[in-house]
Amino acid sequence: MAERPQERPVLIVKGADDAPDQHLSVDKDSVILGRGEECDIHLNVRQVSRQHVRIFRQGNRYFIEDLESKNGTWINGQQLKGSRELTDGDEIQLALAVRLIFIGSGATTPLPYAPPELLTGRLRLDRESRRVFINNVELDPPLSLPQYRLLELLYNHLGRVCTRDSVVETVWPEAVGEGVSEQAIDALVRRLRDRLAELDPDHQYIVTVRGHGFRLENPT
């Protein structure tokens, strides 16, 4: 029996700013995404390679393969090397410029994706009181205001890279235009890592993405 169209997975292309999301069906067993007009899914974004990634089917499973793209591919914040299986809700970033959500063929709702800041993990913020918990243990003494602002920025963009400029705008809004040294940013990141390590020394929550910025990894 032929597979019904609605059983195919869907890619949600997240719109920038106020642009609406696009919903694209993966309607072939092999689909190429890229900037080239010959691609099955054409993404007219300068940072994306002409043929950036391929999504392909093996049996009832779907995989993604980076086609030696110039600016790289990230799955849930982890850089993709070669190929890997896709699962429902995976976030795909192409060149850190295009964000897509993979909705598996077994999904029962059209939009099961939840914003990263709503996902559960070891680390949790109480925004009203600016308290931080890891594995339900409160970090005491509390973070300084710059440390908390940085952590909240990364937490709100879980798995995505926050640039140094966005760190300055969030942590030191009064200094925008005057500039903040890279050494000051690195020192703040280092102090925040040390504070989080007080409760969970075996996991590095803040990852430096060289040449791009910082990303929070919050395991369950």
PDB file of C-alpha atoms in Angstrom:
ATOM      1  CA  MET A   1       0.000   0.000   0.000  1.00  0.00           C
ATOM      2  CA  ALA A   2       1.342   3.436  -0.920  1.00  0.00           C
ATOM      3  CA  GLU A   3       2.211   5.747   1.931  1.00  0.00           C
ATOM      4  CA  ARG A   4      -0.394   8.426   2.546  1.00  0.00           C
ATOM      5  CA  PRO A   5       0.954  11.985   2.044  1.00  0.00           C
ATOM      6  CA  GLN A   6       0.132  13.036   5.595  1.00  0.00           C
ATOM      7  CA  GLU A   7       2.453  10.338   6.896  1.00  0.00           C
ATOM      8  CA  ARG A   8       5.451  12.133   5.450  1.00  0.00           C
ATOM      9  CA  PRO A   9       7.493  14.283   7.846  1.00  0.00           C
ATOM     10  CA  VAL A  10       7.345  18.060   7.722  1.00  0.00           C
ATOM     11  CA  LEU A  11      10.042  20.735   7.952  1.00  0.00           C
ATOM     12  CA  ILE A  12       8.992  23.950   9.668  1.00  0.00           C
ATOM     13  CA  VAL A  13      11.164  26.825   8.447  1.00  0.00           C
ATOM     14  CA  LYS A  14      11.120  29.331  11.293  1.00  0.00           C
ATOM     15  CA  GLY A  15      10.513  32.851   9.980  1.00  0.00           C
ATOM     16  CA  ALA A  16      12.875  35.668  10.914  1.00  0.00           C
ATOM     17  CA  ASP A  17      11.467  38.555  12.980  1.00  0.00           C
ATOM     18  CA  ASP A  18       7.729  38.761  12.208  1.00  0.00           C
ATOM     19  CA  ALA A  19       7.830  36.603   9.075  1.00  0.00           C
ATOM     20  CA  PRO A  20       5.475  33.592   9.196  1.00  0.00           C
ATOM     21  CA  ASP A  21       6.786  30.054   9.485  1.00  0.00           C
ATOM     22  CA  GLN A  22       6.771  27.848   6.407  1.00  0.00           C
ATOM     23  CA  HIS A  23       5.625  24.214   6.500  1.00  0.00           C
ATOM     24  CA  LEU A  24       7.302  22.026   3.890  1.00  0.00           C
ATOM     25  CA  SER A  25       6.531  18.350   3.376  1.00  0.00           C
ATOM     26  CA  VAL A  26       9.431  15.952   2.876  1.00  0.00           C
ATOM     27  CA  ASP A  27       7.606  14.277   0.023  1.00  0.00           C
ATOM     28  CA  LYS A  28      10.485  12.317  -1.509  1.00  0.00           C
ATOM     29  CA  ASP A  29      12.852   9.676  -0.152  1.00  0.00           C
ATOM     30  CA  SER A  30      15.787  12.035  -0.712  1.00  0.00           C
ATOM     31  CA  VAL A  31      15.507  15.826  -0.455  1.00  0.00           C
ATOM     32  CA  ILE A  32      18.347  18.341  -0.870  1.00  0.00           C
ATOM     33  CA  LEU A  33      18.233  21.742   0.835  1.00  0.00           C
ATOM     34  CA  GLY A  34      20.423  24.611  -0.278  1.00  0.00           C
ATOM     35  CA  ARG A  35      20.819  27.977  -1.955  1.00  0.00           C
ATOM     36  CA  GLY A  36      20.950  26.503  -5.468  1.00  0.00           C
ATOM     37  CA  GLU A  37      17.770  26.729  -7.507  1.00  0.00           C
ATOM     38  CA  GLU A  38      18.171  23.074  -8.446  1.00  0.00           C
ATOM     39  CA  CYS A  39      17.590  22.007  -4.810  1.00  0.00           C
ATOM     40  CA  ASP A  40      14.345  20.344  -3.748  1.00  0.00           C
ATOM     41  CA  ILE A  41      14.007  22.985  -1.028  1.00  0.00           C
ATOM     42  CA  HIS A  42      15.468  26.302  -2.133  1.00  0.00           C
ATOM     43  CA  LEU A  43      16.740  28.596   0.651  1.00  0.00           C
ATOM     44  CA  ASN A  44      17.798  31.962  -0.721  1.00  0.00           C
ATOM     45  CA  VAL A  45      20.185  32.823   2.115  1.00  0.00           C
ATOM     46  CA  ARG A  46      23.739  33.896   1.387  1.00  0.00           C
ATOM     47  CA  GLN A  47      25.396  31.878   4.183  1.00  0.00           C
ATOM     48  CA  VAL A  48      23.755  28.624   3.015  1.00  0.00           C
ATOM     49  CA  SER A  49      25.750  26.505   0.540  1.00  0.00           C
ATOM     50  CA  ARG A  50      24.373  25.730  -2.925  1.00  0.00           C
ATOM     51  CA  GLN A  51      23.751  22.150  -1.761  1.00  0.00           C
ATOM     52  CA  HIS A  52      23.884  22.304   2.017  1.00  0.00           C
ATOM     53  CA  VAL A  53      22.232  19.163   3.446  1.00  0.00           C
ATOM     54  CA  ARG A  54      20.341  16.096   2.301  1.00  0.00           C
ATOM     55  CA  ILE A  55      17.446  14.519   4.204  1.00  0.00           C
ATOM     56  CA  PHE A  56      16.841  10.940   3.188  1.00  0.00           C
ATOM     57  CA  ARG A  57      14.735   7.965   4.162  1.00  0.00           C
ATOM     58  CA  GLN A  58      15.883   4.481   5.120  1.00  0.00           C
ATOM     59  CA  GLY A  59      12.935   2.217   5.868  1.00  0.00           C
ATOM     60  CA  ASN A  60      10.756   4.146   8.326  1.00  0.00           C
ATOM     61  CA  ARG A  61      13.617   6.328   9.554  1.00  0.00           C
ATOM     62  CA  TYR A  62      14.891   9.667   8.270  1.00  0.00           C
ATOM     63  CA  PHE A  63      18.462  10.887   8.306  1.00  0.00           C
ATOM     64  CA  ILE A  64      20.228  14.172   7.606  1.00  0.00           C
ATOM     65  CA  GLU A  65      23.620  14.483   5.936  1.00  0.00           C
ATOM     66  CA  ASP A  66      25.809  17.570   5.671  1.00  0.00           C
ATOM     67  CA  LEU A  67      27.013  17.925   2.068  1.00  0.00           C
ATOM     68  CA  GLU A  68      30.371  19.439   3.027  1.00  0.00           C
ATOM     69  CA  SER A  69      28.719  22.831   3.470  1.00  0.00           C
ATOM     70  CA  LYS A  70      30.974  25.842   3.931  1.00  0.00           C
ATOM     71  CA  ASN A  71      29.347  27.217   7.078  1.00  0.00           C
ATOM     72  CA  GLY A  72      28.191  23.996   8.718  1.00  0.00           C
ATOM     73  CA  THR A  73      25.017  22.427  10.072  1.00  0.00           C
ATOM     74  CA  TRP A  74      23.852  22.087  13.696  1.00  0.00           C
ATOM     75  CA  ILE A  75      21.295  19.647  15.142  1.00  0.00           C
ATOM     76  CA  ASN A  76      19.939  20.684  18.556  1.00  0.00           C
ATOM     77  CA  GLY A  77      23.023  22.845  19.016  1.00  0.00           C
ATOM     78  CA  GLN A  78      25.524  20.102  18.132  1.00  0.00           C
ATOM     79  CA  GLN A  79      27.512  20.486  14.917  1.00  0.00           C
ATOM     80  CA  LEU A  80      26.690  17.770  12.408  1.00  0.00           C
ATOM     81  CA  LYS A  81      29.560  15.725  11.040  1.00  0.00           C
ATOM     82  CA  GLY A  82      28.560  13.315   8.296  1.00  0.00           C
ATOM     83  CA  SER A  83      25.019  12.056   8.851  1.00  0.00           C
ATOM     84  CA  ARG A  84      22.698  11.217  11.750  1.00  0.00           C
ATOM     85  CA  GLU A  85      19.124  10.103  12.323  1.00  0.00           C
ATOM     86  CA  LEU A  86      16.421  12.729  12.767  1.00  0.00           C
ATOM     87  CA  THR A  87      13.796  12.460  15.468  1.00  0.00           C
ATOM     88  CA  ASP A  88      10.554  14.361  15.991  1.00  0.00           C
ATOM     89  CA  GLY A  89      11.173  17.919  17.210  1.00  0.00           C
ATOM     90  CA  ASP A  90      14.849  18.119  16.191  1.00  0.00           C
ATOM     91  CA  GLU A  91      16.037  21.664  15.503  1.00  0.00           C
ATOM     92  CA  ILE A  92      18.200  22.055  12.404  1.00  0.00           C
ATOM     93  CA  GLN A  93      20.339  25.151  11.885  1.00  0.00           C
ATOM     94  CA  LEU A  94      21.998  25.749   8.524  1.00  0.00           C
ATOM     95  CA  ALA A  95      25.042  28.034   8.748  1.00  0.00           C
ATOM     96  CA  LEU A  96      23.499  29.463  11.941  1.00  0.00           C
ATOM     97  CA  ALA A  97      21.320  31.481   9.548  1.00  0.00           C
ATOM     98  CA  VAL A  98      18.283  29.279   8.835  1.00  0.00           C
ATOM     99  CA  ARG A  99      16.388  27.410  11.564  1.00  0.00           C
ATOM    100  CA  LEU A 100      14.124  24.470  10.809  1.00  0.00           C
ATOM    101  CA  ILE A 101      12.156  22.040  12.967  1.00  0.00           C
ATOM    102  CA  PHE A 102      11.797  18.415  11.860  1.00  0.00           C
ATOM    103  CA  ILE A 103       8.335  17.000  12.571  1.00  0.00           C
ATOM    104  CA  GLY A 104       8.394  13.217  12.237  1.00  0.00           C
ATOM    105  CA  SER A 105       5.825  11.247  10.276  1.00  0.00           C
ATOM    106  CA  GLY A 106       4.451   9.761  13.509  1.00  0.00           C
ATOM    107  CA  ALA A 107       3.552  13.136  14.995  1.00  0.00           C
ATOM    108  CA  THR A 108      -0.090  13.386  16.039  1.00  0.00           C
ATOM    109  CA  THR A 109      -0.230  17.184  16.066  1.00  0.00           C
ATOM    110  CA  PRO A 110       0.989  19.611  13.418  1.00  0.00           C
ATOM    111  CA  LEU A 111       3.109  21.698  15.763  1.00  0.00           C
ATOM    112  CA  PRO A 112       4.534  19.584  18.620  1.00  0.00           C
ATOM    113  CA  TYR A 113       7.543  21.855  18.883  1.00  0.00           C
ATOM    114  CA  ALA A 114       7.822  23.862  22.096  1.00  0.00           C
ATOM    115  CA  PRO A 115      10.093  26.900  22.477  1.00  0.00           C
ATOM    116  CA  PRO A 116      13.446  25.845  23.960  1.00  0.00           C
ATOM    117  CA  GLU A 117      12.939  27.924  27.089  1.00  0.00           C
ATOM    118  CA  LEU A 118       9.900  25.800  27.973  1.00  0.00           C
ATOM    119  CA  LEU A 119      11.744  22.502  27.789  1.00  0.00           C
ATOM    120  CA  THR A 120      12.741  20.726  30.972  1.00  0.00           C
ATOM    121  CA  GLY A 121      16.321  20.077  31.978  1.00  0.00           C
ATOM    122  CA  ARG A 122      18.649  19.866  34.936  1.00  0.00           C
ATOM    123  CA  LEU A 123      18.971  23.644  35.049  1.00  0.00           C
ATOM    124  CA  ARG A 124      15.886  25.725  35.794  1.00  0.00           C
ATOM    125  CA  LEU A 125      15.327  29.445  36.306  1.00  0.00           C
ATOM    126  CA  ASP A 126      12.756  31.146  38.500  1.00  0.00           C
ATOM    127  CA  ARG A 127      12.506  34.371  36.542  1.00  0.00           C
ATOM    128  CA  GLU A 128      10.496  36.345  39.094  1.00  0.00           C
ATOM    129  CA  SER A 129      12.975  35.797  41.903  1.00  0.00           C
ATOM    130  CA  ARG A 130      16.058  35.333  39.674  1.00  0.00           C
ATOM    131  CA  ARG A 131      16.809  32.057  41.425  1.00  0.00           C
ATOM    132  CA  VAL A 132      18.717  29.247  39.725  1.00  0.00           C
ATOM    133  CA  PHE A 133      18.240  25.538  40.372  1.00  0.00           C
ATOM    134  CA  ILE A 134      20.190  22.525  39.138  1.00  0.00           C
ATOM    135  CA  ASN A 135      18.668  19.110  39.829  1.00  0.00           C
ATOM    136  CA  ASN A 136      16.183  20.955  42.107  1.00  0.00           C
ATOM    137  CA  VAL A 137      19.006  22.307  44.287  1.00  0.00           C
ATOM    138  CA  GLU A 138      19.193  26.084  44.534  1.00  0.00           C
ATOM    139  CA  LEU A 139      22.432  27.852  43.669  1.00  0.00           C
ATOM    140  CA  ASP A 140      23.440  29.745  46.798  1.00  0.00           C
ATOM    141  CA  PRO A 141      24.608  32.478  47.055  1.00  0.00           C
ATOM    142  CA  PRO A 142      22.611  33.844  44.107  1.00  0.00           C
ATOM    143  CA  LEU A 143      24.246  34.871  40.854  1.00  0.00           C
ATOM    144  CA  SER A 144      25.308  38.458  40.379  1.00  0.00           C
ATOM    145  CA  LEU A 145      23.058  40.501  38.091  1.00  0.00           C
ATOM    146  CA  PRO A 146      25.453  40.283  35.080  1.00  0.00           C
ATOM    147  CA  GLN A 147      25.793  36.520  35.597  1.00  0.00           C
ATOM    148  CA  TYR A 148      22.033  36.066  35.788  1.00  0.00           C
ATOM    149  CA  ARG A 149      21.401  38.224  32.715  1.00  0.00           C
ATOM    150  CA  LEU A 150      23.872  36.135  30.721  1.00  0.00           C
ATOM    151  CA  LEU A 151      22.382  32.857  31.919  1.00  0.00           C
ATOM    152  CA  GLU A 152      18.829  34.005  31.163  1.00  0.00           C
ATOM    153  CA  LEU A 153      19.857  35.056  27.646  1.00  0.00           C
ATOM    154  CA  LEU A 154      21.359  31.625  26.948  1.00  0.00           C
ATOM    155  CA  TYR A 155      18.427  29.861  28.629  1.00  0.00           C
ATOM    156  CA  ASN A 156      15.939  31.733  26.445  1.00  0.00           C
ATOM    157  CA  HIS A 157      17.825  30.583  23.352  1.00  0.00           C
ATOM    158  CA  LEU A 158      18.564  27.044  24.519  1.00  0.00           C
ATOM    159  CA  GLY A 159      20.661  25.103  22.010  1.00  0.00           C
ATOM    160  CA  ARG A 160      21.119  28.178  19.814  1.00  0.00           C
ATOM    161  CA  VAL A 161      24.199  30.359  19.577  1.00  0.00           C
ATOM    162  CA  CYS A 162      24.088  33.803  21.178  1.00  0.00           C
ATOM    163  CA  THR A 163      26.577  36.232  19.669  1.00  0.00           C
ATOM    164  CA  ARG A 164      28.945  38.369  21.705  1.00  0.00           C
ATOM    165  CA  ASP A 165      26.984  41.431  20.556  1.00  0.00           C
ATOM    166  CA  SER A 166      23.777  39.977  21.991  1.00  0.00           C
ATOM    167  CA  VAL A 167      25.605  39.277  25.261  1.00  0.00           C
ATOM    168  CA  VAL A 168      26.704  42.924  25.474  1.00  0.00           C
ATOM    169  CA  GLU A 169      23.207  44.203  24.645  1.00  0.00           C
ATOM    170  CA  THR A 170      21.667  41.994  27.361  1.00  0.00           C
ATOM    171  CA  VAL A 171      24.256  42.152  30.124  1.00  0.00           C
ATOM    172  CA  TRP A 172      25.594  45.683  29.679  1.00  0.00           C
ATOM    173  CA  PRO A 173      22.824  47.609  27.843  1.00  0.00           C
ATOM    174  CA  GLU A 174      24.255  50.897  29.046  1.00  0.00           C
ATOM    175  CA  ALA A 175      27.553  50.120  27.303  1.00  0.00           C
ATOM    176  CA  VAL A 176      26.118  49.516  23.817  1.00  0.00           C
ATOM    177  CA  GLY A 177      27.934  51.867  21.470  1.00  0.00           C
ATOM    178  CA  GLU A 178      30.879  52.240  23.827  1.00  0.00           C
ATOM    179  CA  GLY A 179      31.992  48.640  23.484  1.00  0.00           C
ATOM    180  CA  VAL A 180      32.850  45.877  25.947  1.00  0.00           C
ATOM    181  CA  SER A 181      36.138  44.011  25.610  1.00  0.00           C
ATOM    182  CA  GLU A 182      36.204  40.353  24.646  1.00  0.00           C
ATOM    183  CA  GLN A 183      38.240  39.747  27.802  1.00  0.00           C
ATOM    184  CA  ALA A 184      35.381  41.104  29.930  1.00  0.00           C
ATOM    185  CA  ILE A 185      32.872  38.846  28.174  1.00  0.00           C
ATOM    186  CA  ASP A 186      35.124  35.794  28.523  1.00  0.00           C
ATOM    187  CA  ALA A 187      35.712  36.560  32.200  1.00  0.00           C
ATOM    188  CA  LEU A 188      31.950  36.735  32.826  1.00  0.00           C
ATOM    189  CA  VAL A 189      31.383  33.431  31.004  1.00  0.00           C
ATOM    190  CA  ARG A 190      34.170  31.821  33.012  1.00  0.00           C
ATOM    191  CA  ARG A 191      32.730  33.029  36.337  1.00  0.00           C
ATOM    192  CA  LEU A 192      29.260  31.794  35.396  1.00  0.00           C
ATOM    193  CA  ARG A 193      30.643  28.388  34.414  1.00  0.00           C
ATOM    194  CA  ASP A 194      32.390  28.181  37.784  1.00  0.00           C
ATOM    195  CA  ARG A 195      29.177  29.005  39.641  1.00  0.00           C
ATOM    196  CA  LEU A 196      27.156  26.347  37.777  1.00  0.00           C
ATOM    197  CA  ALA A 197      29.931  23.833  38.396  1.00  0.00           C
ATOM    198  CA  GLU A 198      29.390  24.260  42.135  1.00  0.00           C
ATOM    199  CA  LEU A 199      26.188  22.201  41.741  1.00  0.00           C
ATOM    200  CA  ASP A 200      27.063  20.112  38.680  1.00  0.00           C
ATOM    201  CA  PRO A 201      30.821  19.779  38.100  1.00  0.00           C
ATOM    202  CA  ASP A 202      30.416  16.954  35.574  1.00  0.00           C
ATOM    203  CA  HIS A 203      28.636  18.958  32.885  1.00  0.00           C
ATOM    204  CA  GLN A 204      29.656  22.132  31.067  1.00  0.00           C
ATOM    205  CA  TYR A 205      26.446  24.053  30.493  1.00  0.00           C
ATOM    206  CA  ILE A 206      27.966  26.930  28.522  1.00  0.00           C
ATOM    207  CA  VAL A 207      29.727  25.993  25.294  1.00  0.00           C
ATOM    208  CA  THR A 208      31.908  28.406  23.339  1.00  0.00           C
ATOM    209  CA  VAL A 209      31.245  28.223  19.592  1.00  0.00           C
ATOM    210  CA  ARG A 210      34.452  29.626  18.186  1.00  0.00           C
ATOM    211  CA  GLY A 211      33.907  32.579  15.896  1.00  0.00           C
ATOM    212  CA  HIS A 212      30.171  32.758  16.686  1.00  0.00           C
ATOM    213  CA  GLY A 213      29.411  33.092  20.398  1.00  0.00           C
ATOM    214  CA  PHE A 214      28.015  30.922  23.219  1.00  0.00           C
ATOM    215  CA  ARG A 215      25.371  28.236  23.589  1.00  0.00           C
ATOM    216  CA  LEU A 216      23.640  26.663  26.597  1.00  0.00           C
ATOM    217  CA  GLU A 217      23.292  22.891  26.837  1.00  0.00           C
ATOM    218  CA  ASN A 218      20.740  21.793  29.428  1.00  0.00           C
ATOM    219  CA  PRO A 219      20.592  17.985  29.700  1.00  0.00           C
ATOM    220  CA  THR A 220      17.581  16.245  31.213  1.00  0.00           C
TER     221      THR A 220
END
